Amino acid sequence: MIKVYPDISVVIPVKNEAAKIRACIEGILSQTVPVLEIIVIDSGSTDGTIEILKSYDIVKLLQIPSSEFNHGETRNYGVRHASGDFVILTVGDARPFDNDWIKNLLDGFDDPSVAAVCGQQVCPHEIDKNPIQWFRPVSAPVVKKYSFTKGEFWALSPEQKKAACSWDDVNAMYRLSVLRQIPFQKTSYCEDAIWAREALLAGHTIVYNTAARVFHYHSESMDFTFKVCLTGMYFKYKYMDYIYPAPSFELRKHLSTVKTLLKTKNIGIKEKWNWFLYNVNQYKAGKNAYEVFVTALAKGEEELDEIHQQLCGKPPIPVKQTAHEPAIS
């Protein structure tokens, strides 16, 4: 018997992803569940990305000026052009973990109340990617469902709100009807977590399924990590009242990094040392962001707003890593 699947659209915002967009598209096309269309919104690529996209008949290419890109509104623009029953959101430098990625997302829609299903990002075991982040599963995939009344949601602790709204637009599938009723907000960051909160407050069920995985990774500078951490702390506090705990004791953290690197095979001593320095600097960047956040918050919300606008007014833009070396600076 031939299984009939619902129509599925994929929406992908991109800019200068020539090195990775083909793997993304080919991974989607190799899925056990077929897709109806792949809608790509390009915001000013100059590296050959557009030419690669035009070589695929299934790709519907939309182009906007880079000045018009916004994490929420750009995705809404792509969704407005979708015609499937369901919409998958991902990014141009991600690729499916296996051929059942879409199936695992679709399986989460097991009752009409489910508005969306979110998967998991994992880091591949590749020598140009941080070994500390390599995917090393220690347990079987899990499925978690969240559904609340408004009163129940507001009664949650900040930690519970954060857990329920840890959404990720690198790897998520939505009912198109719901996504059009509850579009993403115009925001510099965290449009996905904000959307999850709004969906829950509207009475919908959202699902997390860690069996639905994509490979995705950025090796970044201290400045980028600082801004990502600070803006993440800001939005989680603003929308979920959540304050991250202080960074853990440095020596214990660094000893754990050393232990993992020493056990990592197929990487030379020089590379391990470079990755150690990289992880130390990432830790410092996160710690600095935490200190800036708590210092500003102690002076009041107006100070926090001003500091965030000053340091993170624009969304952090990932640096494109070209060499097989970690970004140490």
mmCIF file of C-alpha atoms in Angstrom:
data_model
loop_
_atom_site.group_PDB
_atom_site.id
_atom_site.type_symbol
_atom_site.label_atom_id
_atom_site.label_comp_id
_atom_site.label_asym_id
_atom_site.label_seq_id
_atom_site.Cartn_x
_atom_site.Cartn_y
_atom_site.Cartn_z
ATOM 1 C CA MET A 1 0.000 0.000 0.000
ATOM 2 C CA ILE A 2 1.299 3.454 -0.919
ATOM 3 C CA LYS A 3 1.314 5.764 2.106
ATOM 4 C CA VAL A 4 -0.218 9.184 1.502
ATOM 5 C CA TYR A 5 1.492 12.048 3.316
ATOM 6 C CA PRO A 6 0.196 15.576 3.849
ATOM 7 C CA ASP A 7 1.646 18.395 1.756
ATOM 8 C CA ILE A 8 4.735 19.823 3.449
ATOM 9 C CA SER A 9 6.470 23.103 2.651
ATOM 10 C CA VAL A 10 9.989 23.936 3.853
ATOM 11 C CA VAL A 11 10.973 27.564 4.540
ATOM 12 C CA ILE A 12 14.657 28.505 4.769
ATOM 13 C CA PRO A 13 16.143 32.002 5.253
ATOM 14 C CA VAL A 14 19.679 32.194 3.821
ATOM 15 C CA LYS A 15 22.572 34.515 3.121
ATOM 16 C CA ASN A 16 25.900 33.367 1.657
ATOM 17 C CA GLU A 17 25.492 29.638 2.285
ATOM 18 C CA ALA A 18 27.098 28.347 -0.925
ATOM 19 C CA ALA A 19 29.315 25.964 1.032
ATOM 20 C CA LYS A 20 26.410 24.244 2.804
ATOM 21 C CA ILE A 21 23.111 24.908 1.050
ATOM 22 C CA ARG A 22 23.460 21.964 -1.340
ATOM 23 C CA ALA A 23 23.818 19.514 1.569
ATOM 24 C CA CYS A 24 20.744 21.097 3.157
ATOM 25 C CA ILE A 25 18.613 20.752 0.012
ATOM 26 C CA GLU A 26 19.863 17.258 -0.857
ATOM 27 C CA GLY A 27 19.206 16.113 2.699
ATOM 28 C CA ILE A 28 15.622 17.329 2.461
ATOM 29 C CA LEU A 29 15.135 15.602 -0.888
ATOM 30 C CA SER A 30 16.454 12.293 0.514
ATOM 31 C CA GLN A 31 13.796 12.088 3.233
ATOM 32 C CA THR A 32 11.394 9.126 3.557
ATOM 33 C CA VAL A 33 8.596 11.724 3.661
ATOM 34 C CA PRO A 34 8.554 13.899 0.523
ATOM 35 C CA VAL A 35 8.063 17.666 0.528
ATOM 36 C CA LEU A 36 5.863 19.728 -1.761
ATOM 37 C CA GLU A 37 8.178 22.735 -2.064
ATOM 38 C CA ILE A 38 11.267 24.364 -0.608
ATOM 39 C CA ILE A 39 10.873 28.127 -0.180
ATOM 40 C CA VAL A 40 14.159 29.972 0.288
ATOM 41 C CA ILE A 41 14.336 33.649 1.261
ATOM 42 C CA ASP A 42 17.732 35.040 0.278
ATOM 43 C CA SER A 43 18.791 38.324 1.855
ATOM 44 C CA GLY A 44 21.664 39.408 -0.349
ATOM 45 C CA SER A 45 23.922 36.426 -1.087
ATOM 46 C CA THR A 46 26.992 37.176 -3.212
ATOM 47 C CA ASP A 47 28.866 33.856 -2.971
ATOM 48 C CA GLY A 48 26.997 31.695 -5.498
ATOM 49 C CA THR A 49 24.172 30.603 -3.198
ATOM 50 C CA ILE A 50 21.523 31.927 -5.587
ATOM 51 C CA GLU A 51 22.959 30.052 -8.558
ATOM 52 C CA ILE A 52 22.940 26.790 -6.588
ATOM 53 C CA LEU A 53 19.334 27.332 -5.507
ATOM 54 C CA LYS A 54 18.218 28.024 -9.068
ATOM 55 C CA SER A 55 19.508 24.599 -10.120
ATOM 56 C CA TYR A 56 16.709 22.899 -8.120
ATOM 57 C CA ASP A 57 13.251 22.920 -9.687
ATOM 58 C CA ILE A 58 11.620 22.304 -6.294
ATOM 59 C CA VAL A 59 13.074 25.511 -4.839
ATOM 60 C CA LYS A 60 10.932 28.647 -4.860
ATOM 61 C CA LEU A 61 13.436 31.487 -4.490
ATOM 62 C CA LEU A 62 12.390 34.753 -2.837
ATOM 63 C CA GLN A 63 14.874 37.624 -2.594
ATOM 64 C CA ILE A 64 14.940 40.583 -0.196
ATOM 65 C CA PRO A 65 17.561 43.278 0.524
ATOM 66 C CA SER A 66 19.805 42.455 3.463
ATOM 67 C CA SER A 67 18.557 45.611 5.184
ATOM 68 C CA GLU A 68 15.059 44.096 5.337
ATOM 69 C CA PHE A 69 16.073 40.868 7.080
ATOM 70 C CA ASN A 70 14.469 40.251 10.455
ATOM 71 C CA HIS A 71 14.347 36.906 12.245
ATOM 72 C CA GLY A 72 10.591 37.008 12.688
ATOM 73 C CA GLU A 73 9.258 38.924 9.693
ATOM 74 C CA THR A 74 11.511 37.236 7.143
ATOM 75 C CA ARG A 75 10.196 33.847 8.196
ATOM 76 C CA ASN A 76 6.637 35.176 8.035
ATOM 77 C CA TYR A 77 7.326 36.295 4.459
ATOM 78 C CA GLY A 78 8.322 32.771 3.502
ATOM 79 C CA VAL A 79 5.332 31.269 5.298
ATOM 80 C CA ARG A 80 2.976 33.531 3.341
ATOM 81 C CA HIS A 81 4.193 31.829 0.158
ATOM 82 C CA ALA A 82 3.733 28.292 1.547
ATOM 83 C CA SER A 83 0.912 26.079 0.294
ATOM 84 C CA GLY A 84 1.446 22.891 2.314
ATOM 85 C CA ASP A 85 -0.637 21.669 5.225
ATOM 86 C CA PHE A 86 2.530 21.788 7.329
ATOM 87 C CA VAL A 87 5.587 24.052 7.235
ATOM 88 C CA ILE A 88 9.112 23.108 8.285
ATOM 89 C CA LEU A 89 11.510 25.869 9.296
ATOM 90 C CA THR A 90 15.233 25.301 9.120
ATOM 91 C CA VAL A 91 18.374 27.203 8.033
ATOM 92 C CA GLY A 92 20.725 26.959 5.090
ATOM 93 C CA ASP A 93 23.726 25.653 7.018
ATOM 94 C CA ALA A 94 21.808 22.802 8.677
ATOM 95 C CA ARG A 95 21.273 19.336 7.201
ATOM 96 C CA PRO A 96 19.148 16.353 8.278
ATOM 97 C CA PHE A 97 20.748 13.877 10.665
ATOM 98 C CA ASP A 98 19.086 10.959 8.848
ATOM 99 C CA ASN A 99 16.408 10.196 6.268
ATOM 100 C CA ASP A 100 13.656 10.021 8.911
ATOM 101 C CA TRP A 101 14.023 13.610 10.107
ATOM 102 C CA ILE A 102 10.741 14.798 8.579
ATOM 103 C CA LYS A 103 8.944 11.572 9.560
ATOM 104 C CA ASN A 104 9.949 12.060 13.170
ATOM 105 C CA LEU A 105 8.658 15.628 13.132
ATOM 106 C CA LEU A 106 5.393 14.591 11.471
ATOM 107 C CA ASP A 107 4.836 11.769 13.970
ATOM 108 C CA GLY A 108 4.438 14.371 16.700
ATOM 109 C CA PHE A 109 1.145 15.569 15.246
ATOM 110 C CA ASP A 110 -0.789 12.748 16.863
ATOM 111 C CA ASP A 111 -3.827 14.825 17.793
ATOM 112 C CA PRO A 112 -5.490 18.008 16.438
ATOM 113 C CA SER A 113 -4.385 20.138 19.379
ATOM 114 C CA VAL A 114 -0.714 19.873 18.398
ATOM 115 C CA ALA A 115 0.317 23.099 16.686
ATOM 116 C CA ALA A 116 3.988 22.361 16.137
ATOM 117 C CA VAL A 117 6.811 19.895 16.760
ATOM 118 C CA CYS A 118 10.417 20.854 17.500
ATOM 119 C CA GLY A 119 13.459 18.653 16.973
ATOM 120 C CA GLN A 120 17.059 18.797 18.148
ATOM 121 C CA GLN A 121 20.294 20.347 16.851
ATOM 122 C CA VAL A 122 23.397 18.182 17.079
ATOM 123 C CA CYS A 123 27.045 18.680 16.151
ATOM 124 C CA PRO A 124 28.702 16.213 13.744
ATOM 125 C CA HIS A 125 32.014 14.527 14.531
ATOM 126 C CA GLU A 126 34.069 16.608 12.101
ATOM 127 C CA ILE A 127 37.567 17.933 12.770
ATOM 128 C CA ASP A 128 36.672 21.559 11.960
ATOM 129 C CA LYS A 129 33.953 21.559 14.630
ATOM 130 C CA ASN A 130 34.352 21.881 18.383
ATOM 131 C CA PRO A 131 34.880 18.363 19.818
ATOM 132 C CA ILE A 132 33.310 19.467 23.110
ATOM 133 C CA GLN A 133 30.030 19.883 21.234
ATOM 134 C CA TRP A 134 30.177 16.637 19.226
ATOM 135 C CA PHE A 135 26.947 14.701 19.554
ATOM 136 C CA ARG A 136 27.422 11.961 22.147
ATOM 137 C CA PRO A 137 23.963 10.652 23.107
ATOM 138 C CA VAL A 138 23.686 9.096 26.550
ATOM 139 C CA SER A 139 19.992 8.223 26.452
ATOM 140 C CA ALA A 140 17.240 7.321 24.014
ATOM 141 C CA PRO A 141 15.257 10.085 22.276
ATOM 142 C CA VAL A 142 12.329 11.466 24.245
ATOM 143 C CA VAL A 143 9.034 13.127 23.367
ATOM 144 C CA LYS A 144 7.689 15.904 25.596
ATOM 145 C CA LYS A 145 4.299 17.581 25.225
ATOM 146 C CA TYR A 146 3.334 20.931 26.706
ATOM 147 C CA SER A 147 -0.210 22.289 26.994
ATOM 148 C CA PHE A 148 -1.587 24.784 29.509
ATOM 149 C CA THR A 149 -4.461 27.102 30.184
ATOM 150 C CA LYS A 150 -3.421 30.744 30.488
ATOM 151 C CA GLY A 151 -3.709 30.521 34.240
ATOM 152 C CA GLU A 152 -1.589 27.392 34.376
ATOM 153 C CA PHE A 153 1.103 28.957 32.193
ATOM 154 C CA TRP A 154 1.373 32.123 34.262
ATOM 155 C CA ALA A 155 1.571 29.998 37.414
ATOM 156 C CA LEU A 156 4.661 28.177 36.119
ATOM 157 C CA SER A 157 8.050 28.947 37.602
ATOM 158 C CA PRO A 158 10.550 30.769 35.341
ATOM 159 C CA GLU A 159 12.450 27.492 34.940
ATOM 160 C CA GLN A 160 9.271 25.719 33.809
ATOM 161 C CA LYS A 161 8.405 28.512 31.356
ATOM 162 C CA LYS A 162 11.884 28.339 29.872
ATOM 163 C CA ALA A 163 11.671 24.548 29.496
ATOM 164 C CA ALA A 164 8.289 24.773 27.790
ATOM 165 C CA CYS A 165 9.451 27.539 25.440
ATOM 166 C CA SER A 166 12.910 26.262 24.452
ATOM 167 C CA TRP A 167 11.823 26.312 20.831
ATOM 168 C CA ASP A 168 14.234 26.182 17.895
ATOM 169 C CA ASP A 169 13.554 27.375 14.350
ATOM 170 C CA VAL A 170 16.582 25.513 13.061
ATOM 171 C CA ASN A 171 14.420 22.392 13.362
ATOM 172 C CA ALA A 172 10.644 22.732 13.710
ATOM 173 C CA MET A 173 7.414 21.808 11.890
ATOM 174 C CA TYR A 174 4.169 23.772 12.181
ATOM 175 C CA ARG A 175 0.567 23.508 11.101
ATOM 176 C CA LEU A 176 0.342 26.208 8.449
ATOM 177 C CA SER A 177 -3.086 27.294 9.715
ATOM 178 C CA VAL A 178 -1.712 27.963 13.215
ATOM 179 C CA LEU A 179 1.421 29.699 11.964
ATOM 180 C CA ARG A 180 -0.737 32.115 9.986
ATOM 181 C CA GLN A 181 -2.934 32.775 13.020
ATOM 182 C CA ILE A 182 0.125 33.286 15.236
ATOM 183 C CA PRO A 183 2.930 34.727 13.083
ATOM 184 C CA PHE A 184 6.405 35.417 14.400
ATOM 185 C CA GLN A 185 7.029 38.752 16.044
ATOM 186 C CA LYS A 186 9.407 41.341 14.652
ATOM 187 C CA THR A 187 12.398 40.849 16.901
ATOM 188 C CA SER A 188 16.165 40.859 16.802
ATOM 189 C CA TYR A 189 16.362 37.408 18.388
ATOM 190 C CA CYS A 190 14.408 34.572 20.074
ATOM 191 C CA GLU A 191 11.470 34.749 17.654
ATOM 192 C CA ASP A 192 11.092 30.989 18.092
ATOM 193 C CA ALA A 193 10.884 30.966 21.901
ATOM 194 C CA ILE A 194 8.513 33.936 21.831
ATOM 195 C CA TRP A 195 6.313 32.098 19.316
ATOM 196 C CA ALA A 196 6.187 29.008 21.549
ATOM 197 C CA ARG A 197 4.990 31.141 24.440
ATOM 198 C CA GLU A 198 2.287 32.767 22.332
ATOM 199 C CA ALA A 199 1.119 29.384 21.004
ATOM 200 C CA LEU A 200 0.837 27.974 24.517
ATOM 201 C CA LEU A 201 -1.040 31.045 25.736
ATOM 202 C CA ALA A 202 -3.456 30.593 22.826
ATOM 203 C CA GLY A 203 -4.269 27.079 24.063
ATOM 204 C CA HIS A 204 -2.253 25.031 21.596
ATOM 205 C CA THR A 205 -0.104 21.989 22.345
ATOM 206 C CA ILE A 206 3.561 21.984 21.330
ATOM 207 C CA VAL A 207 5.792 18.923 21.170
ATOM 208 C CA TYR A 208 9.536 18.314 21.452
ATOM 209 C CA ASN A 209 10.948 15.155 19.847
ATOM 210 C CA THR A 210 14.705 14.653 20.130
ATOM 211 C CA ALA A 211 14.602 11.852 17.550
ATOM 212 C CA ALA A 212 14.114 14.554 14.886
ATOM 213 C CA ARG A 213 17.674 15.798 14.511
ATOM 214 C CA VAL A 214 19.628 18.085 12.232
ATOM 215 C CA PHE A 215 23.346 18.723 12.061
ATOM 216 C CA HIS A 216 24.084 22.388 12.754
ATOM 217 C CA TYR A 217 27.152 24.142 14.120
ATOM 218 C CA HIS A 218 28.867 27.526 14.277
ATOM 219 C CA SER A 219 32.464 28.120 15.338
ATOM 220 C CA GLU A 220 32.453 31.720 16.481
ATOM 221 C CA SER A 221 34.424 34.596 17.968
ATOM 222 C CA MET A 222 34.216 35.712 21.574
ATOM 223 C CA ASP A 223 32.302 38.831 20.504
ATOM 224 C CA PHE A 224 29.631 36.781 18.737
ATOM 225 C CA THR A 225 29.250 34.408 21.678
ATOM 226 C CA PHE A 226 29.056 37.342 24.104
ATOM 227 C CA LYS A 227 26.226 38.937 22.101
ATOM 228 C CA VAL A 228 24.334 35.665 21.638
ATOM 229 C CA CYS A 229 24.550 34.892 25.357
ATOM 230 C CA LEU A 230 23.577 38.407 26.431
ATOM 231 C CA THR A 231 20.618 38.717 24.062
ATOM 232 C CA GLY A 232 19.478 35.190 24.969
ATOM 233 C CA MET A 233 19.542 36.094 28.668
ATOM 234 C CA TYR A 234 17.684 39.319 27.916
ATOM 235 C CA PHE A 235 14.828 37.738 25.989
ATOM 236 C CA LYS A 236 14.456 34.771 28.341
ATOM 237 C CA TYR A 237 14.136 37.222 31.217
ATOM 238 C CA LYS A 238 11.737 39.538 29.398
ATOM 239 C CA TYR A 239 9.383 36.832 28.189
ATOM 240 C CA MET A 240 9.775 34.080 30.784
ATOM 241 C CA ASP A 241 11.112 35.853 33.895
ATOM 242 C CA TYR A 242 14.063 33.495 33.719
ATOM 243 C CA ILE A 243 17.504 34.425 35.044
ATOM 244 C CA TYR A 244 20.328 32.083 34.124
ATOM 245 C CA PRO A 245 22.412 30.709 36.996
ATOM 246 C CA ALA A 246 25.920 32.030 37.453
ATOM 247 C CA PRO A 247 28.556 30.192 35.377
ATOM 248 C CA SER A 248 29.961 27.117 37.087
ATOM 249 C CA PHE A 249 33.368 27.017 38.783
ATOM 250 C CA GLU A 250 36.060 27.647 36.141
ATOM 251 C CA LEU A 251 38.594 24.988 37.142
ATOM 252 C CA ARG A 252 36.019 22.190 37.126
ATOM 253 C CA LYS A 253 34.725 23.373 33.754
ATOM 254 C CA HIS A 254 38.182 23.534 32.195
ATOM 255 C CA LEU A 255 39.238 20.165 33.622
ATOM 256 C CA SER A 256 36.150 18.599 32.034
ATOM 257 C CA THR A 257 37.117 20.186 28.707
ATOM 258 C CA VAL A 258 40.647 18.798 28.964
ATOM 259 C CA LYS A 259 39.354 15.322 29.785
ATOM 260 C CA THR A 260 37.018 15.272 26.788
ATOM 261 C CA LEU A 261 39.687 16.573 24.412
ATOM 262 C CA LEU A 262 42.253 14.023 25.596
ATOM 263 C CA LYS A 263 39.775 11.210 24.909
ATOM 264 C CA THR A 264 38.930 12.547 21.425
ATOM 265 C CA LYS A 265 40.487 10.520 18.631
ATOM 266 C CA ASN A 266 41.652 11.623 15.173
ATOM 267 C CA ILE A 267 42.697 15.087 16.386
ATOM 268 C CA GLY A 268 46.340 16.047 16.902
ATOM 269 C CA ILE A 269 47.856 17.724 19.958
ATOM 270 C CA LYS A 270 47.996 21.140 18.265
ATOM 271 C CA GLU A 271 44.322 20.964 17.317
ATOM 272 C CA LYS A 272 43.387 19.851 20.836
ATOM 273 C CA TRP A 273 45.276 22.807 22.296
ATOM 274 C CA ASN A 274 43.546 25.200 19.877
ATOM 275 C CA TRP A 275 40.168 23.770 20.811
ATOM 276 C CA PHE A 276 41.016 24.080 24.503
ATOM 277 C CA LEU A 277 41.784 27.784 24.020
ATOM 278 C CA TYR A 278 38.618 28.172 21.978
ATOM 279 C CA ASN A 279 36.467 26.663 24.736
ATOM 280 C CA VAL A 280 38.164 28.759 27.410
ATOM 281 C CA ASN A 281 37.375 31.867 25.411
ATOM 282 C CA GLN A 282 33.778 30.743 24.873
ATOM 283 C CA TYR A 283 33.408 30.280 28.610
ATOM 284 C CA LYS A 284 34.861 33.743 29.244
ATOM 285 C CA ALA A 285 32.470 35.296 26.731
ATOM 286 C CA GLY A 286 29.468 33.650 28.386
ATOM 287 C CA LYS A 287 30.677 34.672 31.836
ATOM 288 C CA ASN A 288 31.193 38.261 30.687
ATOM 289 C CA ALA A 289 27.673 38.315 29.233
ATOM 290 C CA TYR A 290 26.245 37.041 32.520
ATOM 291 C CA GLU A 291 28.084 39.703 34.503
ATOM 292 C CA VAL A 292 26.885 42.472 32.190
ATOM 293 C CA PHE A 293 23.318 41.144 32.414
ATOM 294 C CA VAL A 294 23.103 40.876 36.210
ATOM 295 C CA THR A 295 24.876 44.219 36.713
ATOM 296 C CA ALA A 296 22.423 45.987 34.397
ATOM 297 C CA LEU A 297 19.383 44.228 35.878
ATOM 298 C CA ALA A 298 20.439 45.234 39.393
ATOM 299 C CA LYS A 299 20.109 48.874 38.266
ATOM 300 C CA GLY A 300 16.609 48.321 36.905
ATOM 301 C CA GLU A 301 14.836 47.209 33.748
ATOM 302 C CA GLU A 302 15.407 50.522 31.972
ATOM 303 C CA GLU A 303 19.150 50.062 32.381
ATOM 304 C CA LEU A 304 18.883 46.483 31.119
ATOM 305 C CA ASP A 305 16.927 47.639 28.062
ATOM 306 C CA GLU A 306 19.483 50.346 27.335
ATOM 307 C CA ILE A 307 22.481 48.027 27.706
ATOM 308 C CA HIS A 308 20.894 45.371 25.511
ATOM 309 C CA GLN A 309 20.029 47.904 22.816
ATOM 310 C CA GLN A 310 23.538 49.331 22.969
ATOM 311 C CA LEU A 311 25.340 45.984 22.742
ATOM 312 C CA CYS A 312 22.873 43.740 20.896
ATOM 313 C CA GLY A 313 20.558 46.078 19.030
ATOM 314 C CA LYS A 314 21.110 44.130 15.843
ATOM 315 C CA PRO A 315 20.874 40.331 15.725
ATOM 316 C CA PRO A 316 24.266 38.615 15.981
ATOM 317 C CA ILE A 317 25.418 37.483 12.534
ATOM 318 C CA PRO A 318 27.462 34.255 12.532
ATOM 319 C CA VAL A 319 30.958 34.497 11.102
ATOM 320 C CA LYS A 320 31.411 32.143 8.154
ATOM 321 C CA GLN A 321 34.255 29.805 9.015
ATOM 322 C CA THR A 322 36.365 28.992 5.935
ATOM 323 C CA ALA A 323 39.539 27.506 7.346
ATOM 324 C CA HIS A 324 39.683 24.273 9.333
ATOM 325 C CA GLU A 325 40.712 26.152 12.431
ATOM 326 C CA PRO A 326 38.635 27.217 15.444
ATOM 327 C CA ALA A 327 37.884 30.917 15.850
ATOM 328 C CA ILE A 328 40.140 31.776 18.811
ATOM 329 C CA SER A 329 39.862 35.575 18.841
#
